[in-house]
Short mmCIF file of C-alpha atoms and ligand atoms in Angstrom, two decimals:
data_model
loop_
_atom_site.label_atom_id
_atom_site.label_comp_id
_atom_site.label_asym_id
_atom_site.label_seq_id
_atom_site.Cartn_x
_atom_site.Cartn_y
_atom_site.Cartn_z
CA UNK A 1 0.00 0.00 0.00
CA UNK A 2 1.40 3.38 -0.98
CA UNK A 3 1.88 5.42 2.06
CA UNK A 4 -0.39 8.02 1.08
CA UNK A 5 -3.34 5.50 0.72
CA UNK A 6 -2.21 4.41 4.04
CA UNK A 7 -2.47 7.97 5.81
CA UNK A 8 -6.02 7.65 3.75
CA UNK A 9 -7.47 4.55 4.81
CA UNK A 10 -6.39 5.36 8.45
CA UNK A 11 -7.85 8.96 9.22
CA UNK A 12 -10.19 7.77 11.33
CA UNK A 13 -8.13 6.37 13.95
CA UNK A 14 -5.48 9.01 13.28
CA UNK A 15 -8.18 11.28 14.32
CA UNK A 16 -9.30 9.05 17.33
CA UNK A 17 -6.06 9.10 18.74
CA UNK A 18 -5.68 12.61 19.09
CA UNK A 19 -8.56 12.89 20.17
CA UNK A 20 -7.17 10.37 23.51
CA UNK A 21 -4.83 13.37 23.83
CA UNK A 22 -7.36 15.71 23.61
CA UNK A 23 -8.99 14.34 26.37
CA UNK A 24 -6.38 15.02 28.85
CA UNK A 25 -6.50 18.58 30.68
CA UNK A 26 -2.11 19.08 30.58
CA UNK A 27 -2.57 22.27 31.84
CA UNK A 28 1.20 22.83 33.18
CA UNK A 29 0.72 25.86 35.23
CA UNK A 30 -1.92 24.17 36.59
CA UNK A 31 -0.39 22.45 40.21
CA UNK A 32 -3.57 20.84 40.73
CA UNK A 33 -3.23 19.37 37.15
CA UNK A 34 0.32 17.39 37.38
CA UNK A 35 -1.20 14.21 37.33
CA UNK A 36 -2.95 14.71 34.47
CA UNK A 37 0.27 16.06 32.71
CA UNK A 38 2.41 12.95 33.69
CA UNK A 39 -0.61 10.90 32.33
CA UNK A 40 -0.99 12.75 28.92
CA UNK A 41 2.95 12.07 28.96
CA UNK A 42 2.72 8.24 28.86
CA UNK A 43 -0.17 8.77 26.52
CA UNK A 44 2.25 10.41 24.04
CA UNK A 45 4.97 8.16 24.70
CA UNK A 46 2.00 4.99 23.73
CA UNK A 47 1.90 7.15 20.61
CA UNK A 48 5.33 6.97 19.65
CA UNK A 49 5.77 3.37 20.69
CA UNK A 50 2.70 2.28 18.20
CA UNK A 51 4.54 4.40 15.36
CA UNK A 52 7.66 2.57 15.43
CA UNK A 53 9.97 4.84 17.48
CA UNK A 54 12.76 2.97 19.28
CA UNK A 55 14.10 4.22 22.41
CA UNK A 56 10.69 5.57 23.90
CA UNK A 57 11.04 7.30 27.55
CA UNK A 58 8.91 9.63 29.69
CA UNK A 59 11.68 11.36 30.95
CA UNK A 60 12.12 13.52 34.30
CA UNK A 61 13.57 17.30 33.75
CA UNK A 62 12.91 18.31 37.40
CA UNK A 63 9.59 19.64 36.26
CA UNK A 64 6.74 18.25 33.93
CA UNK A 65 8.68 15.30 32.30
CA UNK A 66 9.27 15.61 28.55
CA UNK A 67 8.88 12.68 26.15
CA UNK A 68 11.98 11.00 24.22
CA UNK A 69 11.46 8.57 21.11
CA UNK A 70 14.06 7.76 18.20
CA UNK A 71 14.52 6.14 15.11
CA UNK A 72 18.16 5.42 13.75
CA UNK A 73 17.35 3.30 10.54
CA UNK A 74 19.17 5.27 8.14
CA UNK A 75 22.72 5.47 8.70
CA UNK A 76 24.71 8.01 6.71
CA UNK A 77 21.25 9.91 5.90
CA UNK A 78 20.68 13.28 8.09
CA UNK A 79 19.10 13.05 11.43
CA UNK A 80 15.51 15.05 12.17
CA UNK A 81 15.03 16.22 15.48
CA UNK A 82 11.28 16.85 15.70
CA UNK A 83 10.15 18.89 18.88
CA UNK A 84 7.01 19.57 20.06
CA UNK A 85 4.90 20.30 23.08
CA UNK A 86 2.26 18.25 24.96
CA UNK A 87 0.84 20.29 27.59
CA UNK A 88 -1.84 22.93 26.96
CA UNK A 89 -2.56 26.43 28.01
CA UNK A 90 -5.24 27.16 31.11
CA UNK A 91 -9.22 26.31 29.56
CA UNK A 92 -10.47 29.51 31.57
CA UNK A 93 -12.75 30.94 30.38
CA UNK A 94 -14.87 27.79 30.65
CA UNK A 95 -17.63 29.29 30.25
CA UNK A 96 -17.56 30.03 27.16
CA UNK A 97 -16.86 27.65 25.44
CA UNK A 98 -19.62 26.34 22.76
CA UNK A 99 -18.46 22.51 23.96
CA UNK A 100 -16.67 21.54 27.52
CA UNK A 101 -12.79 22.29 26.80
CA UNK A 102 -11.45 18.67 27.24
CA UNK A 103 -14.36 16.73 25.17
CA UNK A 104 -13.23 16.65 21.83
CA UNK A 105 -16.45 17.94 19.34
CA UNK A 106 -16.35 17.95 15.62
CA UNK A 107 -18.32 21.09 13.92
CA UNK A 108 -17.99 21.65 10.63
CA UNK A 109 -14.47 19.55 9.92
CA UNK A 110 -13.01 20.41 13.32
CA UNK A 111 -12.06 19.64 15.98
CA UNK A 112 -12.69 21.88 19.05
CA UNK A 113 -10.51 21.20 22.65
CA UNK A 114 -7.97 23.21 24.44
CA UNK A 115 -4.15 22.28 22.63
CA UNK A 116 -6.02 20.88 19.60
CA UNK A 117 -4.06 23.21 17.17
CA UNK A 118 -1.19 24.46 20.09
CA UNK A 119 0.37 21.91 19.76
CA UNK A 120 -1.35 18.31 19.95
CA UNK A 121 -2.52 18.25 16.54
CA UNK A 122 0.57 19.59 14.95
CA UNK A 123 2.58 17.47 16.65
CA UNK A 124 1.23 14.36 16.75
CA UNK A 125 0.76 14.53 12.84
CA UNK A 126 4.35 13.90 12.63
CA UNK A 127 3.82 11.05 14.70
CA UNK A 128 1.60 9.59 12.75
CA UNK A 129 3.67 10.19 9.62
CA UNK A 130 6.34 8.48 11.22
CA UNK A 131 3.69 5.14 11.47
CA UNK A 132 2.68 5.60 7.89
CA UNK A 133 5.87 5.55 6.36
CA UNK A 134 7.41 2.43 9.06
CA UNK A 135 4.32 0.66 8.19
CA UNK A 136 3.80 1.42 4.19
CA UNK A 137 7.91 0.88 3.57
CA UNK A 138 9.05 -0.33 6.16
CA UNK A 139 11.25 2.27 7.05
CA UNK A 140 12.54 6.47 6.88
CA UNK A 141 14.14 8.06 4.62
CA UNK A 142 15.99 10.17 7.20
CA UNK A 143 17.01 9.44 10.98
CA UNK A 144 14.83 10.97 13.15
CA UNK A 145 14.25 11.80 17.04
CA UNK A 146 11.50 13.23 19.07
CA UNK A 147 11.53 15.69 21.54
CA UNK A 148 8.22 16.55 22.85
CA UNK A 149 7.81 18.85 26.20
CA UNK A 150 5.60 19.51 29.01
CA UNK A 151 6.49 22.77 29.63
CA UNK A 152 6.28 24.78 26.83
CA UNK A 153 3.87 27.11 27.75
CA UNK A 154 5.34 27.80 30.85
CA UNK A 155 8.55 29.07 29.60
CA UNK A 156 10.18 25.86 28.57
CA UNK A 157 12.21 26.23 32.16
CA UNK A 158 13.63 22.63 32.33
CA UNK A 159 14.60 22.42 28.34
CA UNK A 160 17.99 24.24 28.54
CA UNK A 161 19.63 22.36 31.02
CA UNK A 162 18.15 19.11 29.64
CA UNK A 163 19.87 19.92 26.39
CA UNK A 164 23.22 20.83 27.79
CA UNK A 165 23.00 16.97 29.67
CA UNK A 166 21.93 15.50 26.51
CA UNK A 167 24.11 16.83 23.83
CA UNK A 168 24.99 13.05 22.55
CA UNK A 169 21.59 12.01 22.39
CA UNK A 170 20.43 14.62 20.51
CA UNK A 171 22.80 15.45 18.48
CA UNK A 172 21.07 16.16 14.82
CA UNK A 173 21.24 17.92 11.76
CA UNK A 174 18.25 19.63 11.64
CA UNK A 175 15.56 21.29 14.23
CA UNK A 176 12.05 20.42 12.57
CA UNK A 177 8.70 22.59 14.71
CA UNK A 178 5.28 22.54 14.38
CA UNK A 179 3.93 24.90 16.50
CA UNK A 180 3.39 28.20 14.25
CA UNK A 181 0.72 28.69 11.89
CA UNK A 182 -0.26 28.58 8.09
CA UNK A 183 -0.52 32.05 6.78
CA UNK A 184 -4.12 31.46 5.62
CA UNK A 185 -5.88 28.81 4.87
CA UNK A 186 -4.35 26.81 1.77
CA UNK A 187 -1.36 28.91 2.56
CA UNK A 188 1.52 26.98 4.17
CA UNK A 189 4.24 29.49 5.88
CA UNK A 190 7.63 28.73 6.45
CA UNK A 191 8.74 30.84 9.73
CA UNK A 192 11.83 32.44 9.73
CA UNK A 193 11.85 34.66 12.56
CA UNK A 194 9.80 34.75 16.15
CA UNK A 195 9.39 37.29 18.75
CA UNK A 196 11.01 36.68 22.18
CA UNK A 197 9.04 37.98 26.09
CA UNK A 198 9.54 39.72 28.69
CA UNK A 199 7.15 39.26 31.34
CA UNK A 200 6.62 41.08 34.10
CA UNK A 201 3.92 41.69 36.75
CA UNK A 202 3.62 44.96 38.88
CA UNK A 203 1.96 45.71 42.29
CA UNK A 204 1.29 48.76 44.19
CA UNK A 205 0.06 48.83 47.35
CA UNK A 206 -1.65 52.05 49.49
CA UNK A 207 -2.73 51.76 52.58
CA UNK A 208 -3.03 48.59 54.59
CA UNK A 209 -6.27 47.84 54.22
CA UNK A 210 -9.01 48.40 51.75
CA UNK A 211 -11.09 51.64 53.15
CA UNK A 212 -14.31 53.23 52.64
CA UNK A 213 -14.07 55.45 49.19
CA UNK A 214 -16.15 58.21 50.46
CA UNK A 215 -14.38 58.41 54.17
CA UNK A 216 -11.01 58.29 52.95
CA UNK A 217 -11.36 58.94 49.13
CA UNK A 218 -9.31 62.21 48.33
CA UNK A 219 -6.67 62.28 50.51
CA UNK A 220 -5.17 58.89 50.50
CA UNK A 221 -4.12 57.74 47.19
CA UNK A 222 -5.86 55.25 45.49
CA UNK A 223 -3.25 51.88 43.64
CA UNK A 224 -5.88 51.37 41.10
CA UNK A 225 -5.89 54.85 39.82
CA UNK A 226 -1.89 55.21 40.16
CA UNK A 227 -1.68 51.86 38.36
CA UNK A 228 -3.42 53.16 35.41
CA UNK A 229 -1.59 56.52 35.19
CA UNK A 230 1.52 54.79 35.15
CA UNK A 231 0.81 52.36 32.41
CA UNK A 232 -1.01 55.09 30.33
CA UNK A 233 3.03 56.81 30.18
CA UNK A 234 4.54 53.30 29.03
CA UNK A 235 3.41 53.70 25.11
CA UNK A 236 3.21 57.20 23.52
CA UNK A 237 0.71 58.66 20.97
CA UNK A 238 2.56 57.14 17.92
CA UNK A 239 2.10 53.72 19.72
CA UNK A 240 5.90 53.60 20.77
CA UNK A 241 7.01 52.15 23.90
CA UNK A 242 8.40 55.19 26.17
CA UNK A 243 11.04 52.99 28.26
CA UNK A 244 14.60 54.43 27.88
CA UNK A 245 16.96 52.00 26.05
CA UNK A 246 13.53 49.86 25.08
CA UNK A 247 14.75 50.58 20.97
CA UNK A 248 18.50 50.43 21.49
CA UNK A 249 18.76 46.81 19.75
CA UNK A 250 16.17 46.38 17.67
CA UNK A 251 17.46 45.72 13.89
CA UNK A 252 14.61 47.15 11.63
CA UNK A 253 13.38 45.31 9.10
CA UNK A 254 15.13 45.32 5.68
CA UNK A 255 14.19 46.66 2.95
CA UNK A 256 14.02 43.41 0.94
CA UNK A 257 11.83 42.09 4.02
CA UNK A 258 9.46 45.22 4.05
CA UNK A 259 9.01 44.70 0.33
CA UNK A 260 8.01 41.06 1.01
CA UNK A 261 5.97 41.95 3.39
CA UNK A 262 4.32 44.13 1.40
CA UNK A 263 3.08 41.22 -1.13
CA UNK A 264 1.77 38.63 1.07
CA UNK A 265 -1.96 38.14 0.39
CA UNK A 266 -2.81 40.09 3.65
CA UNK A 267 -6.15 42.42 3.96
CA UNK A 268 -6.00 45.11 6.56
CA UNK A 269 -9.82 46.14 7.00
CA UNK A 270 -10.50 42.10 6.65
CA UNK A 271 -8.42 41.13 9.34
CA UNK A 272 -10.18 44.23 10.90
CA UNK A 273 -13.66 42.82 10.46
CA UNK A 274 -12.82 39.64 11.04
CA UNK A 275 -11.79 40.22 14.91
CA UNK A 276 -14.68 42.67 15.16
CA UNK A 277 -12.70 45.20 16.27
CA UNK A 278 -13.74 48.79 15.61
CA UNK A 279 -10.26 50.01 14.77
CA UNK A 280 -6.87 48.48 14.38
CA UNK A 281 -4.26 50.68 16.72
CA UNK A 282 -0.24 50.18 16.71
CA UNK A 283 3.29 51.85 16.36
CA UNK A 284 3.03 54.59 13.50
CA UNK A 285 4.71 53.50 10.25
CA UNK A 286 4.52 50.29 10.02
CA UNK A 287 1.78 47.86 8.89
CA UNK A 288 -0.23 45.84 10.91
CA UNK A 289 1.45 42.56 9.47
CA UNK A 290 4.61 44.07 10.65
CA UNK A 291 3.69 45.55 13.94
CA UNK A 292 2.55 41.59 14.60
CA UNK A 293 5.58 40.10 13.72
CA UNK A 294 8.61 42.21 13.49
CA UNK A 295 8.07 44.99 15.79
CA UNK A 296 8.44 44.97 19.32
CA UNK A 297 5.51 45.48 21.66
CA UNK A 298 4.53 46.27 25.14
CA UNK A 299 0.50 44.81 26.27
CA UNK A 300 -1.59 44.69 29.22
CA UNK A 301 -1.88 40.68 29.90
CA UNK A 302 -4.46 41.58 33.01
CA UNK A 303 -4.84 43.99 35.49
CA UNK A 304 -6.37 43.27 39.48
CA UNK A 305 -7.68 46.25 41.72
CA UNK A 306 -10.60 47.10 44.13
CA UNK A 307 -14.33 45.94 43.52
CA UNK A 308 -15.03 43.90 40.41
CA UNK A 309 -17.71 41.75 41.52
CA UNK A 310 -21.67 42.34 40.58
CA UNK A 311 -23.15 45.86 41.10
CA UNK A 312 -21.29 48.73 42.92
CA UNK A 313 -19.37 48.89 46.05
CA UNK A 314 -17.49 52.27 47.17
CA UNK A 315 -14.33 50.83 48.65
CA UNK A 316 -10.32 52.13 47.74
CA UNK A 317 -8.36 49.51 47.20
CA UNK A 318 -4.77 49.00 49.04
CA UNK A 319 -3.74 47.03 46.15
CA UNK A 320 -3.52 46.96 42.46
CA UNK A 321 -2.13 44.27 40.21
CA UNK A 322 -0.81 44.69 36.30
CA UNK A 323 0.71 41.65 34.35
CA UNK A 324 2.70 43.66 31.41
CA UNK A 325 4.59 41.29 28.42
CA UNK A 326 6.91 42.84 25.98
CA UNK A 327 7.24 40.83 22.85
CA UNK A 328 10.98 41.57 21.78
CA UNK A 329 12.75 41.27 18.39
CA UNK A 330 16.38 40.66 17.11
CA UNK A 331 18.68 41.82 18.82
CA UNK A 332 16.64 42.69 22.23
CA UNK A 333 17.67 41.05 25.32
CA UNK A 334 14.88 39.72 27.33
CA UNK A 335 16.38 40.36 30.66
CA UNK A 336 18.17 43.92 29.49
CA UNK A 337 14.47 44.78 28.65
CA UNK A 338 12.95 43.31 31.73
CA UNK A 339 15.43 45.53 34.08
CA UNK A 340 14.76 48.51 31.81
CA UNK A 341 11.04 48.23 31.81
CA UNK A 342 11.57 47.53 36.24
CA UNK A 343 13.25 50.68 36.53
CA UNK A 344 11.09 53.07 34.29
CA UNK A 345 7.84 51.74 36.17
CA UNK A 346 9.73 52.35 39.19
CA UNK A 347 10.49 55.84 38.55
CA UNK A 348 7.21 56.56 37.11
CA UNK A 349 5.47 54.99 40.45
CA UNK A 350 5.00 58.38 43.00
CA UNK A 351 6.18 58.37 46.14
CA UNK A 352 2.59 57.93 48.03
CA UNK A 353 2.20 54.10 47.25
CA UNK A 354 5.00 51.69 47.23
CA UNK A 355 5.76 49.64 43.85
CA UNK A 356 6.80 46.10 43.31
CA UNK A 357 7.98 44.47 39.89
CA UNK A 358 8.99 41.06 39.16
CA UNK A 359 10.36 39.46 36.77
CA UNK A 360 7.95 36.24 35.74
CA UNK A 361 10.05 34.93 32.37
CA UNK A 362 10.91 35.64 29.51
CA UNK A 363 12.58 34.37 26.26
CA UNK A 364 14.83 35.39 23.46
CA UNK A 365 13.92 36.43 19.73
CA UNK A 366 15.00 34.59 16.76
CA UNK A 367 15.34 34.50 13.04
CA UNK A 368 17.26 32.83 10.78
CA UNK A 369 18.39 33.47 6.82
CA UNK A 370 15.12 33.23 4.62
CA UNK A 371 17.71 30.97 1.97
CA UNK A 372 18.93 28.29 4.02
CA UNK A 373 19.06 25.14 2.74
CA UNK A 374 16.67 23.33 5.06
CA UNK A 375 13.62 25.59 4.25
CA UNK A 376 14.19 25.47 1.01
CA UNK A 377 13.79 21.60 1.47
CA UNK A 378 10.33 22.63 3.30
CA UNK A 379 9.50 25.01 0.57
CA UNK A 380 9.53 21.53 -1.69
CA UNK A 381 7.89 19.73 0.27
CA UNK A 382 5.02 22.15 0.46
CA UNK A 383 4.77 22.05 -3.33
CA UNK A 384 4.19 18.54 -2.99
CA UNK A 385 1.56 18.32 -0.71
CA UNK A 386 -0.10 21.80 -1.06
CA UNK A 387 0.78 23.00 -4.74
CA UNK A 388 2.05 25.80 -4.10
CA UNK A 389 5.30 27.77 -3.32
CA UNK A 390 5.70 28.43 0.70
CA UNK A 391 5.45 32.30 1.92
CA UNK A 392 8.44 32.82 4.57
CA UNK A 393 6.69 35.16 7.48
CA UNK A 394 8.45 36.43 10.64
CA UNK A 395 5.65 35.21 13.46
CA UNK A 396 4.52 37.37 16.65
CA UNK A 397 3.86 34.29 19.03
CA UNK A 398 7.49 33.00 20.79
CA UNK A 399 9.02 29.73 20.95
CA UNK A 400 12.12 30.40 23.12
CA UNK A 401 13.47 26.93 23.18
CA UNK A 402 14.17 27.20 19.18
CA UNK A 403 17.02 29.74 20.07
CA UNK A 404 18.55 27.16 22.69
CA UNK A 405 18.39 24.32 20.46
CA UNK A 406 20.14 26.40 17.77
CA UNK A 407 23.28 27.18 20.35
CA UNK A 408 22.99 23.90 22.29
CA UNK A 409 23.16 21.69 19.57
CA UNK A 410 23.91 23.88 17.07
CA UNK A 411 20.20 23.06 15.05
CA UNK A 412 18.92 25.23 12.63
CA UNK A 413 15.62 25.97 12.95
CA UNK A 414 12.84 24.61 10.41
CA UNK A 415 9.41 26.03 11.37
CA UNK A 416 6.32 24.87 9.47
CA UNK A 417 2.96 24.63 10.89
CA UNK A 418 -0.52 23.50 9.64
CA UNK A 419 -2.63 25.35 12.70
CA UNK A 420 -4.35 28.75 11.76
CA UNK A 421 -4.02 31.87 13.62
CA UNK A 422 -7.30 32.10 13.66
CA UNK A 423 -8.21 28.93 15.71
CA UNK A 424 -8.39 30.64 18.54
CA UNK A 425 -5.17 29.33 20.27
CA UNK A 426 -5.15 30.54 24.06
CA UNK A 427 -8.59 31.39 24.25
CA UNK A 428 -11.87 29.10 24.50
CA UNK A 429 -13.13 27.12 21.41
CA UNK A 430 -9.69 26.51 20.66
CA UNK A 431 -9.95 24.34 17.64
CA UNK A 432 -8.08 22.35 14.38
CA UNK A 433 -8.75 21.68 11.18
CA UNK A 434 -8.67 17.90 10.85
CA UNK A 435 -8.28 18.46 6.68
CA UNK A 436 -5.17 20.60 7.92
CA UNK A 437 -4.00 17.29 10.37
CA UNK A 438 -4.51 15.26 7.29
CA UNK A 439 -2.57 17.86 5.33
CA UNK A 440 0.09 17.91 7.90
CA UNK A 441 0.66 13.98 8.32
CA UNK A 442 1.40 14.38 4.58
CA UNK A 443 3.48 17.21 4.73
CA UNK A 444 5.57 15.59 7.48
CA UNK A 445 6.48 12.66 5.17
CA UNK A 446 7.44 14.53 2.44
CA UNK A 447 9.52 16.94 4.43
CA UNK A 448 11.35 13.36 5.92
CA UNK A 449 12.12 12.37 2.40
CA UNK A 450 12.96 16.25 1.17
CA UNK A 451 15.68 16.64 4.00
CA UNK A 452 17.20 13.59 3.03
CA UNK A 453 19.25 15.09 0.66
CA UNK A 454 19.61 17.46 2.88
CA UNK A 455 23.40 18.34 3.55
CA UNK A 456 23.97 19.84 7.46
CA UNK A 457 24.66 23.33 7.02
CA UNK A 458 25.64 25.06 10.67
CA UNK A 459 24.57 28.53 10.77
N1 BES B 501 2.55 27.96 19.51
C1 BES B 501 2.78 29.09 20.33
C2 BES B 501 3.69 30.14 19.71
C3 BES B 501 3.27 30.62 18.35
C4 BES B 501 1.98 30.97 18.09
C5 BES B 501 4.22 30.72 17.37
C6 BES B 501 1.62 31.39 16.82
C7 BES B 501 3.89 31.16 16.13
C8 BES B 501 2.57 31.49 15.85
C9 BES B 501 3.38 28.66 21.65
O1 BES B 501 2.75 27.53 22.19
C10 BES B 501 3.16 29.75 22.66
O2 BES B 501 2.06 30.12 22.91
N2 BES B 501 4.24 30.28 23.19
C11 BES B 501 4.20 31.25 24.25
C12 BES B 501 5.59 31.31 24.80
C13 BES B 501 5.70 31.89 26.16
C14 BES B 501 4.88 31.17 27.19
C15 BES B 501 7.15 31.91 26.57
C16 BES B 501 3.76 32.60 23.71
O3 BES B 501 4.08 32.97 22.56
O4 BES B 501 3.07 33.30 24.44
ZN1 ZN B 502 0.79 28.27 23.14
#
């Protein structure tokens, strides 16, 4: 059977398999959740076993354990290291959700559950590409290994170090990730750049205790309304973040890139109306495709102060909360920016409440040459499967690991996703295309056989 007919004939379990995944709530920042992590772990790890993989161990990292499967078949033929991540981000809101969060529903040729498209689906399609060739011929065209983490969306903490003890058992050729997006649909992207973080989360406190807003209101001063004075200074009216230093490293894009840019199929007022939005906002000249990928930011992840329950209740708070990310590009450095953003809130914060910021975590930018030699192999192997040419697309979203794998091991970076940006990845009714996983399985085998004329080029 050819292996295509195979992938075919066996969509439907393909699909109920993922689904298993599907079912399990990996929520890693989740304590509570652990359990369920370490059990969606051995469920992967069953995955890779029934595909063929060799090798196949739930591995400890000190944290959420990652999963480790190989298959070393094809000696003197290039060595894949596919990496991936199994654990998903927090369901909340539940409520609402069309269909409960970890009960995988079809509507309309998808499949909705939190991590369907970030990053079960994506990964496990290689997975199963991995069966369908082992069980159609027999064997790979390339050597491959897996690498797929719990921790992912949690900052990827224990990866590093696991690397640096791993070096031999890893070593590889070529870095292969599906955790980005398609451009549109029908439109495969080959990623060549990602932002990087910087996460922090600032307090203010008042008094010591909340107080009554009409008693007390006007003389003591109120976190809430300090808090939002002081974040209103962080961006300016062209959109541009006001911290000293923040723009000291940032390598603008070129003008071969902004001239790319400027041809990808991409509608302004469309993506507009499709977010319902009334107006788009951002830094002044540049486009919202570039402001999105290749511009840093600075955004409000949440913000905690005073009454916020049902109906009205005069109190002043003592407290008020902010959780502020910068996404960073090349050549920002995400703890330079964290200390730089600390100090400017600091200075900005007035002397009648006291300020706190912390550093939660953060992660560095990346890109890598448009014409290496490994996405041109995934520009191939997207004509295959998809019929048309790849577009190459910096991405907004961060993947901080790919940078450590790249001076670890000394991988380049091969980023090619099947998700869509659009299915609603972090936020409820998260949801994948199962055409796309479909897509994806096939694209995964013809990528194996592409990069095995691939010759290992270090960057
Ligand atoms: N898959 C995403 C990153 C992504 C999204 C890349 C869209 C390209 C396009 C990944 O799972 C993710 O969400 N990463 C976090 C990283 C953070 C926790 C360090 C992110 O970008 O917020
Ligand atoms: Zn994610």
């Amino acid at each position: 059977m050819s292996v295509t007919d195979y992938v075919e004939q066996n969509q439907e379990r393909f699909q109920a398999e993922l689904f298993r995944l599907l079912e399990i709530p990996s929520v890693s920042t989740d304590p509570a959740r652990q359990g369920e992590v370490a059990r969606c772990a051995e469920e992967v790890a069953a995955q890779l076993r029934a595909a063929g993989l060799e090798g196949v161990e739930v591995k400890e990292t000190g944290g959420h354990p990652l999963v480790y499967g190989q298959w070393l078949g094809a000696p003197g033929a290039p060595t894949v290291l596919i990496y991936g991540h199994y654990d998903v981000q927090p369901e909340d809101p539940v409520e609402l959700w069309t269909s409960p969060p970890f009960v995988p529903t079809i509507r309309d040729g998808k499949v909705y559950a939190r991590g369907a498209t970030d990053d079960k689906g994506q990964v496990i399609a290689h997975v199963k590409a991995v069966e369908a060739l082992m069980k159609a011929e027999g064997k790979l065209p390339v050597n491959v290994k897996f690498v797929i983490e719990g921790e992912e969306e949690i900052g990827s903490r224990n990866l590093a170090p696991f690397l640096e003890k791993n070096k031999e058992l890893l070593k590889a050729d070529v870095l292969v990730i599906s955790d980005s997006a398609m451009f549109a649909p029908g439109k495969p992207s080959i990623v060549y750049g990602l932002r990087g973080l910087a996460y922090v989360q600032v307090e203010l406190k008042g008094a010591d205790s909340d107080l009554h807003s009409g008693v007390f209101g006007g003389a003591v001063p109120n976190p809430g309304f300090e808090l939002c004075k002081l974040i209103a200074q962080l961006k300016d009216e062209d959109g541009r973040v006001t911290v000293p230093g923040f723009y000291d490293k940032v390598v603008d894009l070129s003008a071969q890139e902004r001239s790319d840019y400027a041809r990808l199929p991409f509608d302004n007022e469309e993506f507009r109306k499709e977010l319902n939005v009334p107006g788009l906002s951002g830094e002044k000249g540049w486009t919202p495709l570039e402001q999105r990928s290749a511009r840093p930011t600075l955004e409000i992840n949440g913000m905690l102060c005073g009454w916020t329950g049902p109906g009205a209740k005069t109190v002043l708070p003592a407290k008020s909360m902010a959780k502020i990310s910068c996404r960073l590009v090349p050549d920002q450095d995400p703890e330079e920016i964290a200390r730089l953003l600390a100090e400017h809130i600091k200075k900005l914060c007035p002397p009648t409440v006291e300020c706190e910021v912390m550093s939660l975590h953060g992660g560095k930018p990346w890109v890598t040459p448009r014409e290496h030699p490994a996405l041109e192999c995934a520009n191939r192997a997207v004509q295959t499967v998809f019929g048309e040419q790849a577009l190459f697309v910096r991405e907004g979203g961060s993947i901080p690991i790919v940078v450590d794998f790249q001076n670890i091991l000394g991988l380049p970076g091969l980023l090619v996703g099947f998700g869509l940006n659009t299915e609603n990845l972090h936020a409820p009714d998260e949801h994948f295309d199962l055409g796309n996983y479909q897509l994806g399985i096939r694209l995964s085998i013809e990528l194996m056989r592409e990069l095995a004329t691939y010759k290992a080029s270090r960057l």
